PDB file of C-alpha atoms in Angstrom:
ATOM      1  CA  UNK F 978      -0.094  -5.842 -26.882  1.00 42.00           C
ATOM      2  CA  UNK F 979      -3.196  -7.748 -25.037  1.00 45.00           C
ATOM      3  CA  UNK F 980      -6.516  -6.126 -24.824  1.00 47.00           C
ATOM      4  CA  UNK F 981      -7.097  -2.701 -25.423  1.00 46.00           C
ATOM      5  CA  UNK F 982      -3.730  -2.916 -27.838  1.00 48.00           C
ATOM      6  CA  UNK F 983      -4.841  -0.564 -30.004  1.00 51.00           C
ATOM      7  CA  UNK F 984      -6.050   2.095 -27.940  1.00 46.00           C
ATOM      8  CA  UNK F 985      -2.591   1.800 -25.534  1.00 43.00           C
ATOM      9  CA  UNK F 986      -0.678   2.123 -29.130  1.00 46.00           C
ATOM     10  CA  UNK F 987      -2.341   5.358 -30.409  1.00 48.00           C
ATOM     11  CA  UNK F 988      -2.389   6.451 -26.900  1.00 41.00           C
ATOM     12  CA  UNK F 989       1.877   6.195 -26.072  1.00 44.00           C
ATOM     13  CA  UNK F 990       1.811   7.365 -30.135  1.00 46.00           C
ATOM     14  CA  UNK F 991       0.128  10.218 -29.690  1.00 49.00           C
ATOM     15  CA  UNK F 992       1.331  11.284 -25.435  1.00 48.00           C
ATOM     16  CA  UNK F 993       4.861  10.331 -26.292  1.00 49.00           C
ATOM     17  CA  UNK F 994       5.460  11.018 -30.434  1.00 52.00           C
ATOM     18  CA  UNK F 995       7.024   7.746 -30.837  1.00 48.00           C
ATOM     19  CA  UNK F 996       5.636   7.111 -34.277  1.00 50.00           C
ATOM     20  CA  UNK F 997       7.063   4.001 -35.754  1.00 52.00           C
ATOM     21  CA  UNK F 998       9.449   3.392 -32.583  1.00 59.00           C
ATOM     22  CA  UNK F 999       6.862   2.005 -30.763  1.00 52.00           C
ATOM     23  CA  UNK F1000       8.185  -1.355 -31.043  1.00 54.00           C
ATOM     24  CA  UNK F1001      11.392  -0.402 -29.156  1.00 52.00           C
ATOM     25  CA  UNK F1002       9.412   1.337 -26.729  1.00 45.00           C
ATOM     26  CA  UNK F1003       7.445  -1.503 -25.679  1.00 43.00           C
ATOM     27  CA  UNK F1004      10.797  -3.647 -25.746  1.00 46.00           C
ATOM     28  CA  UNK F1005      12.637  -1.277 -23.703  1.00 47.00           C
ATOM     29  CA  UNK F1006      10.020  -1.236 -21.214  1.00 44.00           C
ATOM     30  CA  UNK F1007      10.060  -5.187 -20.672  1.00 45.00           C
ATOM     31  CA  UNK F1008      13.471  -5.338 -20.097  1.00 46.00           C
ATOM     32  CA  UNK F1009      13.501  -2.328 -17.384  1.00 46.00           C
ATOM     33  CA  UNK F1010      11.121  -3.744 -15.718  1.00 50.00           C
ATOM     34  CA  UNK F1011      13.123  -7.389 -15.340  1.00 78.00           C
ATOM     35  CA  UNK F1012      15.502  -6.031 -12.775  1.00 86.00           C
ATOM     36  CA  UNK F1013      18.267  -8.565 -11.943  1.00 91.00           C
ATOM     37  CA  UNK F1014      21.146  -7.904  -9.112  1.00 94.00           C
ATOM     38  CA  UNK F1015      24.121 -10.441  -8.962  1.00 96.00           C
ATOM     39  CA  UNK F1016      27.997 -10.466  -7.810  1.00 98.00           C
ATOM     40  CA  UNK F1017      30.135 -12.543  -9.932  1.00 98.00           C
ATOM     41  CA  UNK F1018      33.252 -14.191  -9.028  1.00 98.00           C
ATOM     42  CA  UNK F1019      36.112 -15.792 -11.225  1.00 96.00           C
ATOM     43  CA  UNK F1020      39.389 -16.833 -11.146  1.00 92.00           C
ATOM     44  CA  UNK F1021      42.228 -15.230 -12.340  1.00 91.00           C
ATOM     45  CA  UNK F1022      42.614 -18.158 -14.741  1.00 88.00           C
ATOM     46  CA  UNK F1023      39.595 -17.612 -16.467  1.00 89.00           C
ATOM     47  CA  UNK F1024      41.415 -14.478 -18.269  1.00 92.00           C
ATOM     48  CA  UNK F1025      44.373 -17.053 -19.302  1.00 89.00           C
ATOM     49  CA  UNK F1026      42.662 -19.211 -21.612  1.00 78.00           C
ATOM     50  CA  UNK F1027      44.035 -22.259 -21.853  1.00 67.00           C
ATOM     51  CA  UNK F1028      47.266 -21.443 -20.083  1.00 62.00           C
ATOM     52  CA  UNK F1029      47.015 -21.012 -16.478  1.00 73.00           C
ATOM     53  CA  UNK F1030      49.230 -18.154 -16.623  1.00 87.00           C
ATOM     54  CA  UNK F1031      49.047 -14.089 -18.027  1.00 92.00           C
ATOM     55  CA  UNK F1032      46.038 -12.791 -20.039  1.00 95.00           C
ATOM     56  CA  UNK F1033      44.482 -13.550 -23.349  1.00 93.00           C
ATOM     57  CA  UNK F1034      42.197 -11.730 -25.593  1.00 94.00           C
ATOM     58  CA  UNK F1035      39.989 -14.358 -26.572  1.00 93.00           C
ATOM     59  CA  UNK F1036      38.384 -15.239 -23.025  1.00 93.00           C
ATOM     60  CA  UNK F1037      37.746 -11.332 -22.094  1.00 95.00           C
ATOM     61  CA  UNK F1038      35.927 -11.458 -25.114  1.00 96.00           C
ATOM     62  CA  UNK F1039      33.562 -14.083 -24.581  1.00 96.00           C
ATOM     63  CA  UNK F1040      33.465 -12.695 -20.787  1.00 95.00           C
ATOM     64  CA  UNK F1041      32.020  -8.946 -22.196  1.00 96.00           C
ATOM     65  CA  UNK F1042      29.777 -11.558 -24.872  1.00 96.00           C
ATOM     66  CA  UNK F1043      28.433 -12.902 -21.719  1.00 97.00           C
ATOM     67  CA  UNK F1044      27.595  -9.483 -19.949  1.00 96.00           C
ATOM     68  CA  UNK F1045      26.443  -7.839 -22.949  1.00 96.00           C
ATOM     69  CA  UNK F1046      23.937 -10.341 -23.626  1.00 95.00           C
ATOM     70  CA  UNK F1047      22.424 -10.396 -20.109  1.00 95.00           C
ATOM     71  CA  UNK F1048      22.272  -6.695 -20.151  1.00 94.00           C
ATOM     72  CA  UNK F1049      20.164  -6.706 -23.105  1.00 92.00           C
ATOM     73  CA  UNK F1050      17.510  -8.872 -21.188  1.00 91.00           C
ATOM     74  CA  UNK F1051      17.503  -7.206 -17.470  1.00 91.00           C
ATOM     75  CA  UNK F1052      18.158  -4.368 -15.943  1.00 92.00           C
ATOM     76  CA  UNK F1053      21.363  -5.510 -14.411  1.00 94.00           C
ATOM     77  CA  UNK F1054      23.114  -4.718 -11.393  1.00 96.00           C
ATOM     78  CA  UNK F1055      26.654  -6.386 -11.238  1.00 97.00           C
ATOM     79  CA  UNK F1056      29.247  -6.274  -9.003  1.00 98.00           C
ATOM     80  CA  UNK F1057      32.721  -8.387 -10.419  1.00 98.00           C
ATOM     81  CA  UNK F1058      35.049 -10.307  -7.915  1.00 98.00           C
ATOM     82  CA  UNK F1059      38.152 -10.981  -9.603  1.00 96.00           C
ATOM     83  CA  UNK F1060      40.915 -13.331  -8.539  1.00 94.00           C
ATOM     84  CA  UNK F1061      44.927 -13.142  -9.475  1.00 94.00           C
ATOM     85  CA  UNK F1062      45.750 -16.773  -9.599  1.00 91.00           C
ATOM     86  CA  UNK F1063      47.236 -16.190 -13.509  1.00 93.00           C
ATOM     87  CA  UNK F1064      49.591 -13.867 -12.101  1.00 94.00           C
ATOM     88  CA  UNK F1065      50.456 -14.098  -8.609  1.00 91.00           C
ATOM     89  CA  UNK F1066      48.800 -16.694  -5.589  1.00 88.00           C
ATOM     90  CA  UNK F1067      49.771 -15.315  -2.190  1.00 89.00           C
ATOM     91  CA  UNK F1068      50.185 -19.329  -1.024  1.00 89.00           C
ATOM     92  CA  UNK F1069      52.522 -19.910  -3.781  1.00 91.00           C
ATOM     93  CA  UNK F1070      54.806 -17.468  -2.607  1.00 93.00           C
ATOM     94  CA  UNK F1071      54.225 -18.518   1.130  1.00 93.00           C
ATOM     95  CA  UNK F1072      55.296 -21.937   0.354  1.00 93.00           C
ATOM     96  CA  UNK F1073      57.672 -21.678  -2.732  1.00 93.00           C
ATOM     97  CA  UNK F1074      59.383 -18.340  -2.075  1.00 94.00           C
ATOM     98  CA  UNK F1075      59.275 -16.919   1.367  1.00 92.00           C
ATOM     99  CA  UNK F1076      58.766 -20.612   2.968  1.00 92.00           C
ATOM    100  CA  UNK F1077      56.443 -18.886   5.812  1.00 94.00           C
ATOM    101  CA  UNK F1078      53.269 -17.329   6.548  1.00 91.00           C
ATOM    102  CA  UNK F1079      53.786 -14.321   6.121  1.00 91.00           C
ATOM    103  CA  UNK F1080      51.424 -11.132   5.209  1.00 94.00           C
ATOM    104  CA  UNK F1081      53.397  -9.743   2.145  1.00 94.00           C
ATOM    105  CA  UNK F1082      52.761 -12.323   0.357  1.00 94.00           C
ATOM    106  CA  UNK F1083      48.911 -11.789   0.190  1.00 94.00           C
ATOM    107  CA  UNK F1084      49.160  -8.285  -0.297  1.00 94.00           C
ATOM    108  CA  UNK F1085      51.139  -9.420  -3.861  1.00 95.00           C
ATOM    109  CA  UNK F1086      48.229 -11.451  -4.641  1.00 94.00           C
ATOM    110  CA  UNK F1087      46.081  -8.504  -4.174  1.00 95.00           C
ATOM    111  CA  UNK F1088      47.800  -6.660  -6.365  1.00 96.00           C
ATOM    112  CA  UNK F1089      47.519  -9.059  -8.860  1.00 96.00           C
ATOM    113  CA  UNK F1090      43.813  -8.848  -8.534  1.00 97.00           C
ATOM    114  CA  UNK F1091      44.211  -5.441  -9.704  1.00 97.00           C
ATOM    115  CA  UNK F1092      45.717  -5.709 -12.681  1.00 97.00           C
ATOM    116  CA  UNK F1093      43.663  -8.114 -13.723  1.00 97.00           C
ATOM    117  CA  UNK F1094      40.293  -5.756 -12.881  1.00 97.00           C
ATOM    118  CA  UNK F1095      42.062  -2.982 -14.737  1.00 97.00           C
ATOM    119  CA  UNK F1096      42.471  -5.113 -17.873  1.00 97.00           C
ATOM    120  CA  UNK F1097      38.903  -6.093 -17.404  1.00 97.00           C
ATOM    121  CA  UNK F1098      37.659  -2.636 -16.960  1.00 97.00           C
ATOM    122  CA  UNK F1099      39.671  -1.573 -20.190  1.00 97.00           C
ATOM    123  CA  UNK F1100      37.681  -4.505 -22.064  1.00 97.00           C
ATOM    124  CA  UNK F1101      34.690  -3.240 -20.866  1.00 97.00           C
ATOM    125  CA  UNK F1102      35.301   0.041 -22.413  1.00 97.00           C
ATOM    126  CA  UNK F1103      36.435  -0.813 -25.792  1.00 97.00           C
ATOM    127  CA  UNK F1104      32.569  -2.641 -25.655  1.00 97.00           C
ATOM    128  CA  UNK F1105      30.942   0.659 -24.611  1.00 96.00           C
ATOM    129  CA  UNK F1106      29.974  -0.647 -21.237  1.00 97.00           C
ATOM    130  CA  UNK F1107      30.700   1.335 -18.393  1.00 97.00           C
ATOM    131  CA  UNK F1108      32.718   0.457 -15.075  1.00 98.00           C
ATOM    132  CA  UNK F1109      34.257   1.174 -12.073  1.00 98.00           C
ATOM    133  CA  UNK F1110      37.155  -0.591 -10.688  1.00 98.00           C
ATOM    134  CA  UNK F1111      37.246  -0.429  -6.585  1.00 98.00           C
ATOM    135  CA  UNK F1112      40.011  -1.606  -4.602  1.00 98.00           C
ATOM    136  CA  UNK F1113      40.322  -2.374  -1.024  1.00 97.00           C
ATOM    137  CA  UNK F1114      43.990  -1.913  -1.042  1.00 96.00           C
ATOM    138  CA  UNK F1115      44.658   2.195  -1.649  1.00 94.00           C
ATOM    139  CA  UNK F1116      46.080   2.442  -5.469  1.00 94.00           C
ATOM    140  CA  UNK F1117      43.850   6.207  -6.121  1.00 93.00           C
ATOM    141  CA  UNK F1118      45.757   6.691  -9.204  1.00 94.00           C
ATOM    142  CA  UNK F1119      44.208   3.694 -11.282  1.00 95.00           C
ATOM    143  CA  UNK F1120      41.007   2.672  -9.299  1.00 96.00           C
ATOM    144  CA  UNK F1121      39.242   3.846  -6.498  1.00 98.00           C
ATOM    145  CA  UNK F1122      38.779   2.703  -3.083  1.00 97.00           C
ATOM    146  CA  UNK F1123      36.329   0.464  -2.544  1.00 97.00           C
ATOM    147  CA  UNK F1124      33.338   2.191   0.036  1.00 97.00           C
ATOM    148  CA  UNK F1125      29.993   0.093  -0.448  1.00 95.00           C
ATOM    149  CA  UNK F1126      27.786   3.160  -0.250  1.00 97.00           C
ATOM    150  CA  UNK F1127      29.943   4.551  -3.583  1.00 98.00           C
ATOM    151  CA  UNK F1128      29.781   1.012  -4.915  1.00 98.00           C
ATOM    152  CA  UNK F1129      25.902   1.223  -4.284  1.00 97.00           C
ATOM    153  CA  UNK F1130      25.603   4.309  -6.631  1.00 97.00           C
ATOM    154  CA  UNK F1131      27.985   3.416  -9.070  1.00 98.00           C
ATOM    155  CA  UNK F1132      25.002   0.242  -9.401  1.00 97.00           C
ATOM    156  CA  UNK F1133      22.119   2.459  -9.391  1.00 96.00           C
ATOM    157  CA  UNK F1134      23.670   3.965 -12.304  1.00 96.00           C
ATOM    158  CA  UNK F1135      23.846   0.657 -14.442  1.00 95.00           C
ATOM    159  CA  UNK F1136      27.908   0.884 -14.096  1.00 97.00           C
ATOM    160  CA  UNK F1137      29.778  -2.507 -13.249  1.00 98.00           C
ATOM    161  CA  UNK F1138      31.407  -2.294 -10.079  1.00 98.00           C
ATOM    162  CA  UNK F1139      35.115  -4.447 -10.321  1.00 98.00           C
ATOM    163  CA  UNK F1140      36.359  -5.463  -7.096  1.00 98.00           C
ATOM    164  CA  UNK F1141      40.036  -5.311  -7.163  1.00 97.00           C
ATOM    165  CA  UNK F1142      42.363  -6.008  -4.156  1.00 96.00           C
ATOM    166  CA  UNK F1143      40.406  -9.189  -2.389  1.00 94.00           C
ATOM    167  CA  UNK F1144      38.974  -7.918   1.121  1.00 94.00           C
ATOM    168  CA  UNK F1145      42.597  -5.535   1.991  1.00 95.00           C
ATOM    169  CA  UNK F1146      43.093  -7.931   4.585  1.00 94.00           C
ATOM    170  CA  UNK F1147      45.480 -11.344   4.721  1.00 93.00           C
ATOM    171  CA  UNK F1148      45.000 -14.819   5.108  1.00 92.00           C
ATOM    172  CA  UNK F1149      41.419 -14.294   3.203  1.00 93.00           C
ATOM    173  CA  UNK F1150      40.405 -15.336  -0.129  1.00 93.00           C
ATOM    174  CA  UNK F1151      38.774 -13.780  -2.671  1.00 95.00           C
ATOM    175  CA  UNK F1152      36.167 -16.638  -2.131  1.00 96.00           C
ATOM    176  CA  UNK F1153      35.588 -15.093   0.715  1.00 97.00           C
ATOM    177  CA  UNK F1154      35.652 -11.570  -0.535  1.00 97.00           C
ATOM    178  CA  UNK F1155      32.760 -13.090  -3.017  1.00 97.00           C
ATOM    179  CA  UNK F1156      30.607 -13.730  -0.108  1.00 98.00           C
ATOM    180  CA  UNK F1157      31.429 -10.430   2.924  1.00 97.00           C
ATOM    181  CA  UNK F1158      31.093  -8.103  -0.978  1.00 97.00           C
ATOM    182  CA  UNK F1159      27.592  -9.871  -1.351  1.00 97.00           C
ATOM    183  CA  UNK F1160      26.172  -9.355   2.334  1.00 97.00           C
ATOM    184  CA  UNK F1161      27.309  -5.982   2.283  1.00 97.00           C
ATOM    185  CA  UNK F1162      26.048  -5.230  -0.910  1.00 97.00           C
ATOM    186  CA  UNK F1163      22.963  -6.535  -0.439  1.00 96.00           C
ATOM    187  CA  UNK F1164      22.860  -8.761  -3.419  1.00 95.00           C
ATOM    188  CA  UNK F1165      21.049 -11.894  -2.963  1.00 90.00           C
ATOM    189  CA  UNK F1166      22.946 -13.740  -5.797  1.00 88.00           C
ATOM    190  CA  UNK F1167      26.173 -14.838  -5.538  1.00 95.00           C
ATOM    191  CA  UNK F1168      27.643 -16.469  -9.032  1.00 97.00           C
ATOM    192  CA  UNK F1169      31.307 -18.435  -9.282  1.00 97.00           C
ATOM    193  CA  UNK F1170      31.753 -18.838 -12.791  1.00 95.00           C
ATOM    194  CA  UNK F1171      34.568 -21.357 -13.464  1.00 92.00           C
ATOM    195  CA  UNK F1172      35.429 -23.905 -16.226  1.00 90.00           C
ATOM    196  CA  UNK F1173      33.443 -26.502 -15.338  1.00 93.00           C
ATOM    197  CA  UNK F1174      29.743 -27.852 -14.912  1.00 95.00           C
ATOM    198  CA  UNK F1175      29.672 -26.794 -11.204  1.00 96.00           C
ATOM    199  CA  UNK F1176      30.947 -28.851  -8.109  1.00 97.00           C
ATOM    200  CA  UNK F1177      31.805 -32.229  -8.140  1.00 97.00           C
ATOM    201  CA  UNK F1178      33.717 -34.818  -5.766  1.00 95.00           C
ATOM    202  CA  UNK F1179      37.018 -34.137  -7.202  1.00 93.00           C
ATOM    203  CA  UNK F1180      38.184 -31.973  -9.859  1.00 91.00           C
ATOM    204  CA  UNK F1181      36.919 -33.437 -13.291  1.00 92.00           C
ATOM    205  CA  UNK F1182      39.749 -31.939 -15.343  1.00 87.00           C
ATOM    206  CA  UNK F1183      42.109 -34.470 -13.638  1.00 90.00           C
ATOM    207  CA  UNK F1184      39.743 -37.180 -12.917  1.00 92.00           C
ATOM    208  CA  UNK F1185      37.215 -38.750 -15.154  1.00 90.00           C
ATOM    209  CA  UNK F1186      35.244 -40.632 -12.402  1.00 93.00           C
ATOM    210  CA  UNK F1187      34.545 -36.978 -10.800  1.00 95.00           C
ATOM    211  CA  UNK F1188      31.078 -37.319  -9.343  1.00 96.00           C
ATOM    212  CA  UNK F1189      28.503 -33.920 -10.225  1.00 96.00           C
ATOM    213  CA  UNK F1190      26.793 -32.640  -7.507  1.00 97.00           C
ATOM    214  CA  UNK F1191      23.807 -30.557  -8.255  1.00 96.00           C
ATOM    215  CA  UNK F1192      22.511 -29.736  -4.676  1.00 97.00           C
ATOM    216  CA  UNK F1193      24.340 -29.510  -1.203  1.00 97.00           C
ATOM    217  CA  UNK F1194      23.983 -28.229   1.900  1.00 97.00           C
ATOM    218  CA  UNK F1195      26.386 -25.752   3.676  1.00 97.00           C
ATOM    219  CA  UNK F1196      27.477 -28.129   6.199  1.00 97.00           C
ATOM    220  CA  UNK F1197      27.555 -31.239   3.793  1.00 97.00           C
ATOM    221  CA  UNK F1198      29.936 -28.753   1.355  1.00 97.00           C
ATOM    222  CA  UNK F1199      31.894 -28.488   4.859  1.00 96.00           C
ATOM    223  CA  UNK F1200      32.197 -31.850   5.803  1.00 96.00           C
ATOM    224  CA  UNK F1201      33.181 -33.301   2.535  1.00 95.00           C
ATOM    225  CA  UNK F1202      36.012 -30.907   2.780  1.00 93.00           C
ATOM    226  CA  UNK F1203      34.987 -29.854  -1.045  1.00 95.00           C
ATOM    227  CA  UNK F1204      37.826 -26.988  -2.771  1.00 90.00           C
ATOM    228  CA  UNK F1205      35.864 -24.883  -5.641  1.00 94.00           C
ATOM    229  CA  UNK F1206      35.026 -22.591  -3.453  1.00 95.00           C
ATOM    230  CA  UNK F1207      36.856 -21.587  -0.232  1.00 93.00           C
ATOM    231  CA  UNK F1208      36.007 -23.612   3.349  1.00 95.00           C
ATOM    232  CA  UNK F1209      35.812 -19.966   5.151  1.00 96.00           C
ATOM    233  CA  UNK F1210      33.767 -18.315   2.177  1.00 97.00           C
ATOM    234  CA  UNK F1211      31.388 -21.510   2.786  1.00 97.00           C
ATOM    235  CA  UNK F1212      31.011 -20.898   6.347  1.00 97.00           C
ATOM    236  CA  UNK F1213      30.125 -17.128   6.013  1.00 97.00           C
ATOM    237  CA  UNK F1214      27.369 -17.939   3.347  1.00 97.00           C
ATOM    238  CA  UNK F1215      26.009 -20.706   6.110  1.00 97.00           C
ATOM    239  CA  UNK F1216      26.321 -17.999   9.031  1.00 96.00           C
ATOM    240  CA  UNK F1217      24.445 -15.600   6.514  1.00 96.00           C
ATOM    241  CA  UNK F1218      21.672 -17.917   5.006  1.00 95.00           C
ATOM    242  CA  UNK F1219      23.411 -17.272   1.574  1.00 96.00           C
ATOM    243  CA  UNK F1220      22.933 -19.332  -1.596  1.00 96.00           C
ATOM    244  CA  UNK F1221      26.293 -19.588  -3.808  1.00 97.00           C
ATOM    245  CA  UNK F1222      25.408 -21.460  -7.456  1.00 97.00           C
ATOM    246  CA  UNK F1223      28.688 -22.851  -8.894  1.00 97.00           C
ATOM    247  CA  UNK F1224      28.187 -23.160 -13.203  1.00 97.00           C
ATOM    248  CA  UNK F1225      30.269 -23.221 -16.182  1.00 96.00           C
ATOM    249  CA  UNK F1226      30.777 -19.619 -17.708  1.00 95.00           C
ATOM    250  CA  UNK F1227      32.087 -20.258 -20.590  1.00 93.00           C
ATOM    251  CA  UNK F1228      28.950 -21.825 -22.074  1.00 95.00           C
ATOM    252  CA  UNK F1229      27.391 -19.549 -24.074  1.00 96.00           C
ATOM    253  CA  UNK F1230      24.505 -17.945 -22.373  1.00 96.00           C
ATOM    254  CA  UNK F1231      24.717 -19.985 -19.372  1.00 96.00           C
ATOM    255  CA  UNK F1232      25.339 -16.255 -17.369  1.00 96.00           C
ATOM    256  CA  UNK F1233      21.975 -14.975 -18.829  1.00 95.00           C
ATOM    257  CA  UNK F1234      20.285 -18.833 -18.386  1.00 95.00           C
ATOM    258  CA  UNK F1235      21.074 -18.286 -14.375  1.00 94.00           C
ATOM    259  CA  UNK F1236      19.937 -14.909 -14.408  1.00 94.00           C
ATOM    260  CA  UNK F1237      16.314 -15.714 -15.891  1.00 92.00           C
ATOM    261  CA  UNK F1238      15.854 -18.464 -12.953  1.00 91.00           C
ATOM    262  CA  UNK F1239      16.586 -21.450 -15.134  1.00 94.00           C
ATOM    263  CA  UNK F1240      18.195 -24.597 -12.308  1.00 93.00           C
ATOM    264  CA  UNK F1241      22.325 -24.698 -14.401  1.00 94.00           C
ATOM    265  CA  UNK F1242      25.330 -26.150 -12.438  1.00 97.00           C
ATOM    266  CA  UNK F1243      25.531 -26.775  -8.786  1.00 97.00           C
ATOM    267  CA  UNK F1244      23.993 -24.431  -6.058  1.00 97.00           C
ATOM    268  CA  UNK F1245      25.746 -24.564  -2.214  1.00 97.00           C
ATOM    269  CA  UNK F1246      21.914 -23.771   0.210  1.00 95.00           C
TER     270      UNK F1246
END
């Protein structure tokens, strides 16, 4: 403690009986007063592992690794956009099955958003950390529906708010549900985590000469015509003067690296 250390330690020993918890005090203290607010969004996939389809234990793990450890250095609000991909994509079954546009078929991939926030949630639980899964499709027997003034005190209280269901309406991603979640929210930072470094040209899983971008603007996302994160979600975060930084989740502490300010993966301004 700087200064007058002494005299502030017999003075929160004696006011408060704290004794030989001081320590803890004092590190209690620091982290309440680091608040941080974010919304998170990942794929569907990201709960497959290395498949592409269903849901493994091993990445829910590491994703509750990643929470825990940035809840242990902030007071953290987080909200959780979650998509379906490893179940269920609406434009699958608009191309492959139905062979038309048709609304159904995003309402299935809504659904599979939900399971995949109820698994989540579940996760959550067996690590003692407390959430709410809200949907904007109606499902009141396993999650509520999503209203952002009960979302808003469900993060006052330090719960995790899961968004389930994309935005309840068709023809929109859950990109996009990312970004109108984060306005509404009033959250100021918007997270993808994904599987890779952040954006580049092409996708670097299938090709090695995949440039990295670090930096780009709204409208040069737009006019590249780049696809790790939704054209439309892009355009509302221009409208709305909102940041989105792209990064690599599934680094070890890279969640808790962006939180504390440090510059990791690619940021659309």
């Amino acid at each position: 403690i700087p200064d007058h250390g002494d005299l502030l330690y017999r003075l929160l020993t004696d006011q408060f009986n704290l004794g030989n918890n001081i320590e803890a005090f004092l590190m209690e203290a620091t982290i309440m007063s680091r608040k941080a607010r974010a919304l998170l969004k990942l794929s569907g996939e990201t709960l497959s592992g290395k498949g592409k389809f269903g849901i493994s234990r091993q990445p829910l793990e590491f994703m509750v690794h990643e929470i825990r450890s940035a809840r242990e250095t902030f007071d953290l609000s987080l909200a959780i956009v979650i998509g379906g991909g490893n179940i269920l994509r609406g434009s699958d079954m608009k191309n492959n099955v139905f062979e038309e546009d048709i609304a159904v078929a995003d309402y299935m991939g809504m659904l599979a958003t939900m399971i995949n926030c109820l698994c989540f949630k579940r996760i959550l639980r067996q690590h003692s950390i407390e959430s709410r899964v809200m949907s904007a499709v109606r499902c009141d027997d396993v999650c509520e529906p999503y209203h952002y003034e009960v979302a808003l005190s469900h993060l006052e209280k330090g719960r995790v708010v899961i968004l389930a269901g994309g935005s309840g309406m068709p023809n929109l991603s859950t990109d996009m549900t990312m970004v109108m979640r984060a306005k509404e929210l009033g959250i100021p930072t918007v997270l993808k985590g994904t599987k890779v470094d952040g954006i580049y040209t092409t996708d670097p899983t299938n090709d090695a000469g995949a440039k990295f971008i670090p930096r780009i603007c709204h409208d040069d996302y737009l006019a590249l015509d780049l696809k790790i994160i939704n054209f439309a979600a892009v355009g509302f975060a221009r409208e709305n003067h909102m940041p989105i930084r792209v990064f690599n989740f599934f680094k070890e502490g890279n969640f808790r690296r962006i939180l504390l300010g440090e510059n990791i993966g690619s940021v659309i301004h």
